[in-house]
Amino acid sequence: MTQSLPTVNECPIQIEDDRTGMSVDTLKRAFADNLFYLQGKYESFATPDDFYMALAYTLRDRLLNRWLKTFKTYVENNVKVVYYLSAEFLMGRHLGNSLINLHVYEKIRQAVEESGLNLDELLEREPDPGLGNGGLGRLAACFLDSLATLEIPAVGCGLRYEFGIFHQMIQDGWQAEIPDKWLRFGNPWEIARPDQAVEVKFGGHTEMYHDDKGQYRVRWIPSTTAIGIPYDTPVPGYDTNTVNPLRLWRAEASDDFNFDAFNAGNYDGAVAEKMRSETISKVLYPNDNTPQGKQLRLEQQFFFVSCTLQDIIRIHLMRHKSLHNLYETTAIQLNDTHPAVAIAEMMRLLLDEHGFDWDDAWRVTQTTFAYTNHTLMPEALEKWSVTLFGYLLPRHLEIIYEINRRFLEDVKLWYPDDQGMLARLSLIQEGPEQYVRMANLACVGSHAINGVAALHTELLKQDTLRDFYKIWPEKFFNKTNGVTPRRWVLLSNPKLSELYTSKIGKGWLKDLDQLRKIEAYIEDAGFREQWHQIKLENKQKLADYIWKHNGIAVDPNSMFDVQVKRIHEYKRQHLCVLHIITLYNRIKQNPNIEVTPRTFIFGGKAAPGYFMAKLMIKLINAVAEVVNNDPDVRGRLKVVFLANFNASLGQKIYPAADLSEQISTAGKEASGTGNMKFAMNGAMTIGTLDGANIEIREEAGEENFFLFGLTADEVYKVKAAGYNPSEYYSKNAELKAVMDRLTSGFFSHGDKELFKPMTDSFMHHDPYMLFADYQSYIDCQERVSKVFQDRDAWTRMAILNAVRMGKFSSDRTIKEYCEQIWNVKPVPIQLEEYNQDSA
Ligand code: Z2T
């Protein structure tokens, strides 16, 4: 349908329609049109939320032609598609990102300003779509950005939670949770597709029967049905025409079921059943790295997996006669084990609904699936009680037993005398209560297994998944995480981005390695001064935010020492607190002592049921209250806890940080991705040799990284030899003083009990070994303070550090997945000539 525009003297006539045109005038007209016809408001009665909505629709319209053309191209060319299955997608706000990826930021700014409004204020009206907990969910979102930017056919598949991660408030120093009503004003970014609804069955029992060829088959007679409705959100690539879908499923009650019950006079029963079905996609479980093992969570997992697989099969069969070649059109990635029940559901669909025999079904499954592991924490490995699993999914449990029987037969052939091996590899954990091990299911059902940083993958091979590595070394890959430089540098840090682009052009945005060209400017004093001024401006903006939200005045010239991430003992926010108390004690002992002024900034949510994490938040706020108000401190130390850390707040914080705290116990953090966002924005890292920190240090150069603490290997050895924290306490006077201050009730208005659960853990059994790393951390922080006092030396280090982070673009990560795991290639999208770069 390519249509040439008429020309006069070779100059094409401009035919812009109000839904695709990119000129400032057209944008203004579209904005006004959407305010009137979609929001139903005159300008004089419109609220900032109305203006935001009108602007969001203006951008959505401009994504739609690209989106539909992308889909059409995929179908017509029968391309291979990646389906990224994830229980979480932490997308962050869409509006600013669409402005960036469609290259209309400046034009929209002008259009909005000429309409008498302020763009930054409108951007702040968008609720942050928080359908994730932390790193795992945000990684999925960065991957979708890179997939679209690299023009890879891909679909994000997950749940459309009505309530995302809770909103955090701080009351009397404690975390309080408020429900996240992100859909309250409607969601302009999604399109519901009720025509593509599917049924998902639960419960009941199974029966044997003979099929028409006389073969034994199994029939599942489920007891309940839910309906899945897909909601699609466009995911635009940067500087491409590709717009891929994020397809999230909402659960509804099945009509017939309710109707039957209703007609039979069982009104209450019908309503209860309806409620139960709709509860499935109600709320995100707020646990990061510690599963809860609740029935509803398994229902959520199976629900979105079953919807997604039915969809995948429908799309494949549009173009193919059978499913035997599924791997030619489809790669399915399991984002941790949350969607791992897909292995059993795919087997069921192939066996029971499509008449496959076992071996064919298993080959199709194994060639299609791949699995990413995100944690080494043993308590975070998902397992479901066999009783619960069989009650909810009786047919899937049978299939898992059969997968296991055949798998263990093979293992017995390979390792005839190794009972331990058999027990460890089994999909079923034996004991007084049997459990289905989801990581084992994911490993046997996939052709590829990967960790998310070099050390993490090594530890998986040596420890967590050692036996699988022994039998299938060729299945293991490392795919070090990355983050998208579009959201985390260009959108978050426009001034720094402008500086880069003025020196080396825009190439770095799609090829982050090009930032190394900036190293040529390191001896340019003017450049270093510009860099420093940008950091200072970013810090001033964050200082304003802190003043507005916390009422604490902080000095932008002090070092912004930042730890933002989920609150977890293994991440050791409390080690940072021990450092603060150490500095405070030094000041109390000698108020005239020289200290490098620091602003300690914390942020992060605690799982509502994780007592120790909530106590850590209380501790930070308790120490803040004392330190911020002690006249002896003379404002040289400030402690700030920013409430409700999320993607949007991250965008304000990373660009303003001087020091990035990445201080997990070595061997505990699989990768980390905040570490990358800080470094790209010119913060120096203080960190352990854990997760991706190791690779960050390798890229930055060891002279540009503040390293401390035990290695993963040393942690293991100290533990094996018997870790005795009280020894560190009695031998280290400064540590002793810190602990005594904490246990004395000094920070808790005399209450000696408040922090006792935490201090007892430090002193007696602490699995995270704070005391073992304490002195090394304090010494390292002293080096940090020294270097910071030499402003120019610090700036040089920060610049080198930032421009050497090319490896940590999620574009690099995604290219590796495409080539080594998914076997997919870019598919450029050609727009109709009419719509081509109107920008
Ligand atoms: C999560 O955010 C992570 C791991 C999980 O394991 C679960 C959740 Cl919700 C089950 C994080 C890791 O802790 C972090 O190190 C990593 O960078 C991130 O996933 C992305 O891989």
Short mmCIF file of C-alpha atoms and ligand atoms in Angstrom, two decimals, residues 84 88 132-140 143 285 287-291 297 335-338 372-377 380-382 451-453 456 479 481 566 568 570-571 668-676 691-692 817, ligand 1:
data_model
loop_
_atom_site.label_atom_id
_atom_site.label_comp_id
_atom_site.label_asym_id
_atom_site.label_seq_id
_atom_site.Cartn_x
_atom_site.Cartn_y
_atom_site.Cartn_z
CA TYR A 84 9.80 -13.59 27.31
CA GLU A 88 7.07 -9.27 36.67
CA GLY A 132 7.52 -5.94 39.67
CA ASN A 133 9.57 -6.10 42.84
CA GLY A 134 13.10 -5.16 41.89
CA GLY A 135 15.95 -6.33 39.70
CA LEU A 136 14.23 -9.27 38.03
CA GLY A 137 11.21 -7.25 36.90
CA ARG A 138 13.25 -4.24 35.83
CA LEU A 139 15.61 -6.51 33.86
CA ALA A 140 12.60 -7.79 31.90
CA PHE A 143 15.28 -6.42 27.80
CA TYR A 285 3.23 -10.74 45.60
CA ASN A 287 8.54 -10.68 47.80
CA ASP A 288 11.94 -10.22 46.20
CA ASN A 289 14.22 -13.24 46.45
CA THR A 290 12.00 -15.10 48.99
CA PRO A 291 8.92 -16.92 47.65
CA ARG A 297 0.68 -17.50 43.67
CA ASN A 335 12.47 -15.54 33.64
CA ASP A 336 13.42 -17.58 36.71
CA THR A 337 11.19 -20.47 37.76
CA HIS A 338 8.03 -18.39 38.21
CA THR A 372 17.40 -18.03 33.38
CA ASN A 373 18.31 -18.46 37.03
CA HIS A 374 18.47 -15.24 39.10
CA THR A 375 19.55 -16.29 42.56
CA LEU A 376 21.88 -18.43 44.62
CA MET A 377 19.93 -17.96 47.83
CA ALA A 380 14.67 -18.48 47.12
CA LEU A 381 14.52 -21.69 45.04
CA GLU A 382 10.83 -22.31 44.43
CA GLY A 451 23.15 -17.24 35.09
CA VAL A 452 23.14 -13.43 35.09
CA ALA A 453 26.81 -12.57 35.82
CA HIS A 456 26.89 -16.24 39.45
CA LYS A 479 24.58 -13.88 30.15
CA ASN A 481 22.87 -8.54 32.83
CA ARG A 566 15.25 -3.72 47.92
CA HIS A 568 17.49 -7.37 52.37
CA TYR A 570 22.20 -10.08 52.20
CA LYS A 571 22.42 -6.61 50.60
CA LYS A 668 24.89 -13.65 47.46
CA GLU A 669 23.95 -11.05 44.81
CA ALA A 670 23.42 -12.85 41.50
CA SER A 671 24.26 -9.77 39.43
CA GLY A 672 22.81 -6.47 40.51
CA THR A 673 21.72 -3.93 37.91
CA GLY A 674 21.54 -0.76 40.03
CA ASN A 675 25.35 -1.00 40.20
CA MET A 676 25.38 -0.49 36.40
CA GLY A 691 27.73 -10.37 41.09
CA ALA A 692 28.42 -8.00 38.23
CA TYR A 817 20.75 -14.25 23.97
C1 Z2T B 1 14.96 -10.63 41.92
O1 Z2T B 1 14.72 -9.31 41.75
C2 Z2T B 1 16.23 -11.16 41.71
C3 Z2T B 1 16.41 -12.51 41.87
C4 Z2T B 1 15.36 -13.34 42.23
O2 Z2T B 1 15.59 -14.66 42.35
C5 Z2T B 1 14.10 -12.82 42.45
C6 Z2T B 1 13.92 -11.47 42.30
CL1 Z2T B 1 12.36 -10.80 42.51
C7 Z2T B 1 14.55 -15.53 42.40
C8 Z2T B 1 17.34 -10.25 41.26
C9 Z2T B 1 18.70 -10.57 41.83
O3 Z2T B 1 18.67 -10.50 43.23
C10 Z2T B 1 19.72 -9.56 41.27
O4 Z2T B 1 21.02 -9.86 41.72
C11 Z2T B 1 19.70 -9.56 39.75
O5 Z2T B 1 20.48 -8.51 39.24
C12 Z2T B 1 18.29 -9.39 39.24
O6 Z2T B 1 17.42 -10.35 39.82
C13 Z2T B 1 18.21 -9.53 37.73
O7 Z2T B 1 18.88 -10.67 37.29
#
